[in-house]
Amino acid sequence: GFFQSYAVEVDVKDASNATCLYAKWMMRFLIKYETNSSDYKNANLNLSSNVTHNGSVCGNDTQAALLAVQFGEGHSWSINFTKTNETYQGDFITFTYNTNDTAVFPDAKRKGPITIVVKDTMRPVQLNNVFVCHNTDFFEAENVTQIFWNVTVQAFVQNGTISKKESRCRADAPTVPPTIANVTTASTTTLSPSPTTAPRPVENPETGNYSLKSGNKTCLLATVGLQLNVSQDKPLLININPKTTSADGTCGNTTAILKLNDGNSTLIGF
């Protein structure tokens, strides 16, 4: 399925109404939860168009900055930033989801808010630099996968002005080739360049072989060609290229999850 997610933009002001913390990003969540019949389901939690940022804090030399957002039926997400004399970086990410939201968690056995905390892996960023990461990043903990992309953030903004200097994440660096895990190409199709006159139909997607291992044993195999048909303002066809797509996931006794990431902000979960 295709899930619409909204961009979040937060501009935190200090007492003089100057920007002290700015962020704009996309995120969504894949959550595995237990039902009343003791089986497990996967829920997709996406941000709505109505997001608040109550509780966000500018921070200073002795106090961490806090970026906090609330959305949907009792869900919230936050990250705190600490700084040294020269750099700042993300510290901990706290995510709370509310299984009382029956639209997202139908028939959930455990009711109420559930909170998880993970350590952020953001590298230190020079003060007065903006951290930018267009590629998709993941955090997995306690049956929750947090997915982020198109991230722009600056903590401890100086003089109320967002910097024009960028510090890019490793995944965005042009010298780093895409990481391909457990992916081979079963067939090769050469796509013709788009003509300047009339658009040509998108050709069939290449077939890829994707696998997962549990220990030293293969626990999941998939041979598939994937094309997404996204209906928004106008139809959009996207072919998933096995050569640049990484496979990840988990195998359990009764449930397996296969996640494909094409390195271009497209994530497909089975």
PDB file of C-alpha atoms in Angstrom:
ATOM      1  CA  GLY A   1       0.000   0.000   0.000  1.00  0.00           C
ATOM      2  CA  PHE A   2       0.954   3.634  -0.397  1.00  0.00           C
ATOM      3  CA  PHE A   3       0.662   5.858   2.654  1.00  0.00           C
ATOM      4  CA  GLN A   4       0.488   9.644   2.498  1.00  0.00           C
ATOM      5  CA  SER A   5       2.689  11.386   5.041  1.00  0.00           C
ATOM      6  CA  TYR A   6       2.880  15.121   5.645  1.00  0.00           C
ATOM      7  CA  ALA A   7       5.991  17.202   6.092  1.00  0.00           C
ATOM      8  CA  VAL A   8       6.463  18.644   9.567  1.00  0.00           C
ATOM      9  CA  GLU A   9       7.918  22.130   9.978  1.00  0.00           C
ATOM     10  CA  VAL A  10       8.667  23.539  13.426  1.00  0.00           C
ATOM     11  CA  ASP A  11      10.060  27.023  14.069  1.00  0.00           C
ATOM     12  CA  VAL A  12      10.670  27.539  17.791  1.00  0.00           C
ATOM     13  CA  LYS A  13      11.056  31.146  18.983  1.00  0.00           C
ATOM     14  CA  ASP A  14      12.818  32.527  22.042  1.00  0.00           C
ATOM     15  CA  ALA A  15      11.567  35.285  24.371  1.00  0.00           C
ATOM     16  CA  SER A  16      12.535  37.968  21.834  1.00  0.00           C
ATOM     17  CA  ASN A  17      10.574  36.145  19.084  1.00  0.00           C
ATOM     18  CA  ALA A  18      13.780  35.106  17.291  1.00  0.00           C
ATOM     19  CA  THR A  19      14.164  31.587  15.858  1.00  0.00           C
ATOM     20  CA  CYS A  20      16.229  29.377  18.171  1.00  0.00           C
ATOM     21  CA  LEU A  21      15.367  25.878  16.869  1.00  0.00           C
ATOM     22  CA  TYR A  22      14.200  24.990  13.366  1.00  0.00           C
ATOM     23  CA  ALA A  23      13.330  21.669  11.766  1.00  0.00           C
ATOM     24  CA  LYS A  24      11.496  20.351   8.727  1.00  0.00           C
ATOM     25  CA  TRP A  25      11.246  16.650   7.998  1.00  0.00           C
ATOM     26  CA  MET A  26       9.128  13.675   6.963  1.00  0.00           C
ATOM     27  CA  MET A  27       8.531  10.664   9.171  1.00  0.00           C
ATOM     28  CA  ARG A  28       6.258   7.706   9.693  1.00  0.00           C
ATOM     29  CA  PHE A  29       6.150   4.620  11.879  1.00  0.00           C
ATOM     30  CA  LEU A  30       5.708   0.874  11.371  1.00  0.00           C
ATOM     31  CA  ILE A  31       4.457  -0.709  14.604  1.00  0.00           C
ATOM     32  CA  LYS A  32       3.940  -4.385  15.391  1.00  0.00           C
ATOM     33  CA  TYR A  33       1.284  -4.911  18.072  1.00  0.00           C
ATOM     34  CA  GLU A  34      -0.562  -7.812  19.697  1.00  0.00           C
ATOM     35  CA  THR A  35      -4.308  -8.272  19.166  1.00  0.00           C
ATOM     36  CA  ASN A  36      -6.927  -9.719  21.514  1.00  0.00           C
ATOM     37  CA  SER A  37      -6.648 -13.041  19.668  1.00  0.00           C
ATOM     38  CA  SER A  38      -2.897 -13.142  20.589  1.00  0.00           C
ATOM     39  CA  ASP A  39      -1.662 -12.778  17.023  1.00  0.00           C
ATOM     40  CA  TYR A  40       0.316  -9.799  15.745  1.00  0.00           C
ATOM     41  CA  LYS A  41      -0.519  -7.098  13.234  1.00  0.00           C
ATOM     42  CA  ASN A  42       1.541  -4.349  11.618  1.00  0.00           C
ATOM     43  CA  ALA A  43       0.192  -0.814  11.884  1.00  0.00           C
ATOM     44  CA  ASN A  44       1.313   2.162   9.808  1.00  0.00           C
ATOM     45  CA  LEU A  45       1.194   5.417  11.741  1.00  0.00           C
ATOM     46  CA  ASN A  46       1.557   8.515   9.582  1.00  0.00           C
ATOM     47  CA  LEU A  47       1.543  12.168  10.501  1.00  0.00           C
ATOM     48  CA  SER A  48      -1.636  14.073   9.808  1.00  0.00           C
ATOM     49  CA  SER A  49      -1.804  17.639   8.503  1.00  0.00           C
ATOM     50  CA  ASN A  50      -2.554  18.823  12.056  1.00  0.00           C
ATOM     51  CA  VAL A  51       0.656  18.729  14.129  1.00  0.00           C
ATOM     52  CA  THR A  52       1.408  20.777  17.261  1.00  0.00           C
ATOM     53  CA  HIS A  53       4.786  21.407  18.870  1.00  0.00           C
ATOM     54  CA  ASN A  54       3.903  22.152  22.475  1.00  0.00           C
ATOM     55  CA  GLY A  55       6.765  21.763  24.923  1.00  0.00           C
ATOM     56  CA  SER A  56       9.581  22.547  22.476  1.00  0.00           C
ATOM     57  CA  VAL A  57      12.495  24.325  24.170  1.00  0.00           C
ATOM     58  CA  CYS A  58      15.246  26.548  22.718  1.00  0.00           C
ATOM     59  CA  GLY A  59      18.040  25.293  24.954  1.00  0.00           C
ATOM     60  CA  ASN A  60      21.236  27.066  25.978  1.00  0.00           C
ATOM     61  CA  ASP A  61      24.738  26.349  27.271  1.00  0.00           C
ATOM     62  CA  THR A  62      23.413  24.451  30.279  1.00  0.00           C
ATOM     63  CA  GLN A  63      20.007  23.184  29.067  1.00  0.00           C
ATOM     64  CA  ALA A  64      19.318  20.798  26.184  1.00  0.00           C
ATOM     65  CA  ALA A  65      17.122  21.962  23.318  1.00  0.00           C
ATOM     66  CA  LEU A  66      13.929  19.950  22.812  1.00  0.00           C
ATOM     67  CA  LEU A  67      11.948  19.476  19.614  1.00  0.00           C
ATOM     68  CA  ALA A  68       8.544  17.979  20.468  1.00  0.00           C
ATOM     69  CA  VAL A  69       5.505  17.323  18.256  1.00  0.00           C
ATOM     70  CA  GLN A  70       2.055  15.889  18.909  1.00  0.00           C
ATOM     71  CA  PHE A  71      -0.264  14.412  16.314  1.00  0.00           C
ATOM     72  CA  GLY A  72      -3.303  12.189  15.783  1.00  0.00           C
ATOM     73  CA  GLU A  73      -5.105  10.557  18.699  1.00  0.00           C
ATOM     74  CA  GLY A  74      -2.582  10.922  21.501  1.00  0.00           C
ATOM     75  CA  HIS A  75       0.683  10.253  19.635  1.00  0.00           C
ATOM     76  CA  SER A  76       3.850  12.281  20.230  1.00  0.00           C
ATOM     77  CA  TRP A  77       7.507  12.375  19.199  1.00  0.00           C
ATOM     78  CA  SER A  78      10.477  14.357  20.478  1.00  0.00           C
ATOM     79  CA  ILE A  79      14.255  14.666  20.237  1.00  0.00           C
ATOM     80  CA  ASN A  80      16.603  16.581  22.503  1.00  0.00           C
ATOM     81  CA  PHE A  81      19.821  18.266  21.348  1.00  0.00           C
ATOM     82  CA  THR A  82      22.949  18.933  23.368  1.00  0.00           C
ATOM     83  CA  LYS A  83      25.861  21.167  22.448  1.00  0.00           C
ATOM     84  CA  THR A  84      29.522  21.766  23.158  1.00  0.00           C
ATOM     85  CA  ASN A  85      31.519  24.917  22.488  1.00  0.00           C
ATOM     86  CA  GLU A  86      31.699  24.036  18.778  1.00  0.00           C
ATOM     87  CA  THR A  87      29.055  21.431  17.897  1.00  0.00           C
ATOM     88  CA  TYR A  88      25.527  20.200  18.580  1.00  0.00           C
ATOM     89  CA  GLN A  89      23.937  16.787  18.062  1.00  0.00           C
ATOM     90  CA  GLY A  90      20.781  14.803  18.672  1.00  0.00           C
ATOM     91  CA  ASP A  91      20.757  12.882  21.937  1.00  0.00           C
ATOM     92  CA  PHE A  92      17.641  10.763  22.551  1.00  0.00           C
ATOM     93  CA  ILE A  93      14.472  10.228  20.522  1.00  0.00           C
ATOM     94  CA  THR A  94      11.277   9.586  22.497  1.00  0.00           C
ATOM     95  CA  PHE A  95       8.207   8.225  20.698  1.00  0.00           C
ATOM     96  CA  THR A  96       4.801   7.614  22.297  1.00  0.00           C
ATOM     97  CA  TYR A  97       1.984   5.895  20.417  1.00  0.00           C
ATOM     98  CA  ASN A  98      -1.519   5.412  21.783  1.00  0.00           C
ATOM     99  CA  THR A  99      -3.185   2.073  21.071  1.00  0.00           C
ATOM    100  CA  ASN A 100      -6.530   3.607  22.071  1.00  0.00           C
ATOM    101  CA  ASP A 101      -6.469   5.008  18.533  1.00  0.00           C
ATOM    102  CA  THR A 102      -8.632   2.235  17.089  1.00  0.00           C
ATOM    103  CA  ALA A 103      -8.313   3.548  13.542  1.00  0.00           C
ATOM    104  CA  VAL A 104      -4.593   2.705  13.624  1.00  0.00           C
ATOM    105  CA  PHE A 105      -4.615  -0.152  16.163  1.00  0.00           C
ATOM    106  CA  PRO A 106      -7.853  -2.115  15.715  1.00  0.00           C
ATOM    107  CA  ASP A 107      -8.377  -4.868  18.285  1.00  0.00           C
ATOM    108  CA  ALA A 108      -5.195  -3.994  20.213  1.00  0.00           C
ATOM    109  CA  LYS A 109      -4.763  -6.141  23.336  1.00  0.00           C
ATOM    110  CA  ARG A 110      -2.772  -3.529  25.251  1.00  0.00           C
ATOM    111  CA  LYS A 111      -4.574  -0.225  25.594  1.00  0.00           C
ATOM    112  CA  GLY A 112      -3.155   3.218  26.228  1.00  0.00           C
ATOM    113  CA  PRO A 113       0.069   5.120  25.509  1.00  0.00           C
ATOM    114  CA  ILE A 114       3.319   3.177  24.973  1.00  0.00           C
ATOM    115  CA  THR A 115       6.667   5.007  25.045  1.00  0.00           C
ATOM    116  CA  ILE A 116      10.005   3.934  23.597  1.00  0.00           C
ATOM    117  CA  VAL A 117      13.335   5.760  23.780  1.00  0.00           C
ATOM    118  CA  VAL A 118      16.239   5.286  21.343  1.00  0.00           C
ATOM    119  CA  LYS A 119      19.663   6.853  21.083  1.00  0.00           C
ATOM    120  CA  ASP A 120      20.037   9.152  18.081  1.00  0.00           C
ATOM    121  CA  THR A 121      22.917   8.326  15.717  1.00  0.00           C
ATOM    122  CA  MET A 122      23.329  11.867  14.367  1.00  0.00           C
ATOM    123  CA  ARG A 123      26.967  12.915  14.093  1.00  0.00           C
ATOM    124  CA  PRO A 124      28.071  16.172  15.784  1.00  0.00           C
ATOM    125  CA  VAL A 125      27.267  19.209  13.623  1.00  0.00           C
ATOM    126  CA  GLN A 126      29.189  22.445  13.697  1.00  0.00           C
ATOM    127  CA  LEU A 127      27.321  25.272  15.412  1.00  0.00           C
ATOM    128  CA  ASN A 128      25.713  27.633  12.889  1.00  0.00           C
ATOM    129  CA  ASN A 129      25.384  24.767  10.406  1.00  0.00           C
ATOM    130  CA  VAL A 130      22.162  23.154   9.209  1.00  0.00           C
ATOM    131  CA  PHE A 131      21.996  19.351   9.312  1.00  0.00           C
ATOM    132  CA  VAL A 132      20.454  17.989   6.081  1.00  0.00           C
ATOM    133  CA  CYS A 133      19.637  14.371   5.169  1.00  0.00           C
ATOM    134  CA  HIS A 134      17.409  13.602   2.185  1.00  0.00           C
ATOM    135  CA  ASN A 135      17.964   9.839   2.258  1.00  0.00           C
ATOM    136  CA  THR A 136      15.828   7.533   4.372  1.00  0.00           C
ATOM    137  CA  ASP A 137      16.993   6.644   7.877  1.00  0.00           C
ATOM    138  CA  PHE A 138      15.581   4.033  10.259  1.00  0.00           C
ATOM    139  CA  PHE A 139      15.500   3.445  14.002  1.00  0.00           C
ATOM    140  CA  GLU A 140      14.239   0.050  15.218  1.00  0.00           C
ATOM    141  CA  ALA A 141      13.400  -0.767  18.833  1.00  0.00           C
ATOM    142  CA  GLU A 142      10.673  -2.650  20.706  1.00  0.00           C
ATOM    143  CA  ASN A 143       8.577  -3.633  17.657  1.00  0.00           C
ATOM    144  CA  VAL A 144       8.680  -0.071  16.280  1.00  0.00           C
ATOM    145  CA  THR A 145      10.447   1.098  13.131  1.00  0.00           C
ATOM    146  CA  GLN A 146      10.797   4.882  12.902  1.00  0.00           C
ATOM    147  CA  ILE A 147      11.371   6.111   9.357  1.00  0.00           C
ATOM    148  CA  PHE A 148      12.732   9.567   8.518  1.00  0.00           C
ATOM    149  CA  TRP A 149      13.597  11.352   5.284  1.00  0.00           C
ATOM    150  CA  ASN A 150      14.053  14.863   3.862  1.00  0.00           C
ATOM    151  CA  VAL A 151      15.377  16.075   7.211  1.00  0.00           C
ATOM    152  CA  THR A 152      16.524  19.671   7.744  1.00  0.00           C
ATOM    153  CA  VAL A 153      17.326  20.767  11.298  1.00  0.00           C
ATOM    154  CA  GLN A 154      19.329  23.400  13.138  1.00  0.00           C
ATOM    155  CA  ALA A 155      19.505  23.597  16.915  1.00  0.00           C
ATOM    156  CA  PHE A 156      20.885  26.529  18.887  1.00  0.00           C
ATOM    157  CA  VAL A 157      20.285  28.949  15.999  1.00  0.00           C
ATOM    158  CA  GLN A 158      22.468  32.032  16.291  1.00  0.00           C
ATOM    159  CA  ASN A 159      21.042  35.549  15.939  1.00  0.00           C
ATOM    160  CA  GLY A 160      17.633  34.148  14.945  1.00  0.00           C
ATOM    161  CA  THR A 161      18.811  33.369  11.383  1.00  0.00           C
ATOM    162  CA  ILE A 162      18.862  29.892   9.824  1.00  0.00           C
ATOM    163  CA  SER A 163      22.350  29.218   8.474  1.00  0.00           C
ATOM    164  CA  LYS A 164      23.097  28.686   4.778  1.00  0.00           C
ATOM    165  CA  LYS A 165      25.946  26.287   5.646  1.00  0.00           C
ATOM    166  CA  GLU A 166      24.927  22.639   5.364  1.00  0.00           C
ATOM    167  CA  SER A 167      26.274  19.544   7.080  1.00  0.00           C
ATOM    168  CA  ARG A 168      25.109  16.475   5.114  1.00  0.00           C
ATOM    169  CA  CYS A 169      24.527  12.995   6.475  1.00  0.00           C
ATOM    170  CA  ARG A 170      26.714  10.139   5.245  1.00  0.00           C
ATOM    171  CA  ALA A 171      23.918   8.710   3.093  1.00  0.00           C
ATOM    172  CA  ASP A 172      23.660  11.954   1.103  1.00  0.00           C
ATOM    173  CA  ALA A 173      27.381  12.094   0.334  1.00  0.00           C
ATOM    174  CA  PRO A 174      27.867  11.577  -3.438  1.00  0.00           C
ATOM    175  CA  THR A 175      31.072   9.600  -2.925  1.00  0.00           C
ATOM    176  CA  VAL A 176      29.317   6.886  -0.912  1.00  0.00           C
ATOM    177  CA  PRO A 177      27.716   4.171  -3.107  1.00  0.00           C
ATOM    178  CA  PRO A 178      24.286   2.848  -2.093  1.00  0.00           C
ATOM    179  CA  THR A 179      24.372  -0.040   0.351  1.00  0.00           C
ATOM    180  CA  ILE A 180      22.831  -3.187  -1.100  1.00  0.00           C
ATOM    181  CA  ALA A 181      22.053  -6.000   1.323  1.00  0.00           C
ATOM    182  CA  ASN A 182      21.079  -9.473   0.144  1.00  0.00           C
ATOM    183  CA  VAL A 183      19.945  -8.274  -3.291  1.00  0.00           C
ATOM    184  CA  THR A 184      20.707  -9.778  -6.670  1.00  0.00           C
ATOM    185  CA  THR A 185      19.297  -8.915 -10.080  1.00  0.00           C
ATOM    186  CA  ALA A 186      17.456 -11.665 -11.875  1.00  0.00           C
ATOM    187  CA  SER A 187      17.058  -9.806 -15.185  1.00  0.00           C
ATOM    188  CA  THR A 188      18.156  -6.541 -16.712  1.00  0.00           C
ATOM    189  CA  THR A 189      15.987  -4.047 -18.565  1.00  0.00           C
ATOM    190  CA  THR A 190      17.411  -0.900 -20.137  1.00  0.00           C
ATOM    191  CA  LEU A 191      15.086   2.065 -19.735  1.00  0.00           C
ATOM    192  CA  SER A 192      15.027   4.515 -22.608  1.00  0.00           C
ATOM    193  CA  PRO A 193      15.595   8.189 -21.772  1.00  0.00           C
ATOM    194  CA  SER A 194      12.455  10.272 -21.511  1.00  0.00           C
ATOM    195  CA  PRO A 195      11.665  12.005 -24.827  1.00  0.00           C
ATOM    196  CA  THR A 196      11.065  15.715 -24.971  1.00  0.00           C
ATOM    197  CA  THR A 197       7.856  15.391 -26.995  1.00  0.00           C
ATOM    198  CA  ALA A 198       5.391  12.907 -25.506  1.00  0.00           C
ATOM    199  CA  PRO A 199       5.891  10.700 -22.424  1.00  0.00           C
ATOM    200  CA  ARG A 200       6.358   7.002 -23.096  1.00  0.00           C
ATOM    201  CA  PRO A 201       4.767   4.278 -20.958  1.00  0.00           C
ATOM    202  CA  VAL A 202       6.860   3.087 -18.015  1.00  0.00           C
ATOM    203  CA  GLU A 203       8.389  -0.284 -18.854  1.00  0.00           C
ATOM    204  CA  ASN A 204       7.954  -3.357 -16.704  1.00  0.00           C
ATOM    205  CA  PRO A 205      10.092  -3.313 -13.540  1.00  0.00           C
ATOM    206  CA  GLU A 206      13.186  -5.463 -13.210  1.00  0.00           C
ATOM    207  CA  THR A 207      12.812  -8.634 -11.179  1.00  0.00           C
ATOM    208  CA  GLY A 208      14.901  -8.813  -8.025  1.00  0.00           C
ATOM    209  CA  ASN A 209      15.750 -11.632  -5.651  1.00  0.00           C
ATOM    210  CA  TYR A 210      15.520 -10.536  -2.005  1.00  0.00           C
ATOM    211  CA  SER A 211      16.394 -12.677   1.021  1.00  0.00           C
ATOM    212  CA  LEU A 212      16.635 -12.496   4.787  1.00  0.00           C
ATOM    213  CA  LYS A 213      18.754 -14.590   7.107  1.00  0.00           C
ATOM    214  CA  SER A 214      18.174 -15.715  10.667  1.00  0.00           C
ATOM    215  CA  GLY A 215      21.619 -16.545  11.957  1.00  0.00           C
ATOM    216  CA  ASN A 216      23.316 -18.393   9.103  1.00  0.00           C
ATOM    217  CA  LYS A 217      20.082 -19.753   7.638  1.00  0.00           C
ATOM    218  CA  THR A 218      17.898 -18.117   5.011  1.00  0.00           C
ATOM    219  CA  CYS A 219      14.425 -17.592   6.476  1.00  0.00           C
ATOM    220  CA  LEU A 220      12.694 -15.607   3.716  1.00  0.00           C
ATOM    221  CA  LEU A 221      12.985 -15.540  -0.084  1.00  0.00           C
ATOM    222  CA  ALA A 222      11.169 -13.228  -2.489  1.00  0.00           C
ATOM    223  CA  THR A 223      11.528 -12.986  -6.260  1.00  0.00           C
ATOM    224  CA  VAL A 224       9.465 -10.068  -7.477  1.00  0.00           C
ATOM    225  CA  GLY A 225       9.291  -7.115  -9.828  1.00  0.00           C
ATOM    226  CA  LEU A 226       7.710  -4.091  -8.158  1.00  0.00           C
ATOM    227  CA  GLN A 227       5.932  -1.098  -9.633  1.00  0.00           C
ATOM    228  CA  LEU A 228       4.041   1.450  -7.522  1.00  0.00           C
ATOM    229  CA  ASN A 229       0.990   3.176  -8.955  1.00  0.00           C
ATOM    230  CA  VAL A 230       0.483   6.290  -6.843  1.00  0.00           C
ATOM    231  CA  SER A 231      -2.711   8.275  -7.326  1.00  0.00           C
ATOM    232  CA  GLN A 232      -2.282  11.876  -6.199  1.00  0.00           C
ATOM    233  CA  ASP A 233      -2.869  15.003  -8.297  1.00  0.00           C
ATOM    234  CA  LYS A 234      -1.973  12.847 -11.289  1.00  0.00           C
ATOM    235  CA  PRO A 235      -1.054   9.159 -11.596  1.00  0.00           C
ATOM    236  CA  LEU A 236       2.593   8.369 -10.875  1.00  0.00           C
ATOM    237  CA  LEU A 237       4.312   5.090 -11.735  1.00  0.00           C
ATOM    238  CA  ILE A 238       7.497   4.169  -9.874  1.00  0.00           C
ATOM    239  CA  ASN A 239       9.606   1.140 -10.725  1.00  0.00           C
ATOM    240  CA  ILE A 240      11.678  -0.314  -7.894  1.00  0.00           C
ATOM    241  CA  ASN A 241      15.217  -0.964  -9.113  1.00  0.00           C
ATOM    242  CA  PRO A 242      16.757  -4.091  -7.504  1.00  0.00           C
ATOM    243  CA  LYS A 243      20.277  -2.797  -8.190  1.00  0.00           C
ATOM    244  CA  THR A 244      19.831   0.106  -5.773  1.00  0.00           C
ATOM    245  CA  THR A 245      17.342  -1.462  -3.351  1.00  0.00           C
ATOM    246  CA  SER A 246      18.373  -2.810   0.049  1.00  0.00           C
ATOM    247  CA  ALA A 247      16.516  -5.580   1.840  1.00  0.00           C
ATOM    248  CA  ASP A 248      16.043  -5.709   5.593  1.00  0.00           C
ATOM    249  CA  GLY A 249      13.594  -7.135   8.075  1.00  0.00           C
ATOM    250  CA  THR A 250      13.043  -9.876  10.627  1.00  0.00           C
ATOM    251  CA  CYS A 251      11.879 -13.479  10.784  1.00  0.00           C
ATOM    252  CA  GLY A 252       9.882 -14.773  13.734  1.00  0.00           C
ATOM    253  CA  ASN A 253       8.123 -18.006  14.602  1.00  0.00           C
ATOM    254  CA  THR A 254       4.781 -16.787  13.258  1.00  0.00           C
ATOM    255  CA  THR A 255       5.580 -13.477  11.535  1.00  0.00           C
ATOM    256  CA  ALA A 256       8.145 -12.271   9.002  1.00  0.00           C
ATOM    257  CA  ILE A 257       8.734  -8.683   7.887  1.00  0.00           C
ATOM    258  CA  LEU A 258      10.492  -7.788   4.632  1.00  0.00           C
ATOM    259  CA  LYS A 259      11.427  -4.126   4.149  1.00  0.00           C
ATOM    260  CA  LEU A 260      12.712  -2.824   0.823  1.00  0.00           C
ATOM    261  CA  ASN A 261      14.374   0.601   0.635  1.00  0.00           C
ATOM    262  CA  ASP A 262      15.213   1.960  -2.826  1.00  0.00           C
ATOM    263  CA  GLY A 263      17.489   4.679  -1.426  1.00  0.00           C
ATOM    264  CA  ASN A 264      15.216   7.351  -2.870  1.00  0.00           C
ATOM    265  CA  SER A 265      12.729   7.827  -0.016  1.00  0.00           C
ATOM    266  CA  THR A 266      10.579   4.850  -1.055  1.00  0.00           C
ATOM    267  CA  LEU A 267      10.044   2.156   1.602  1.00  0.00           C
ATOM    268  CA  ILE A 268       7.898  -0.921   1.002  1.00  0.00           C
ATOM    269  CA  GLY A 269       7.039  -3.249   3.854  1.00  0.00           C
ATOM    270  CA  PHE A 270       5.633  -6.778   3.544  1.00  0.00           C
TER     271      PHE A 270
END
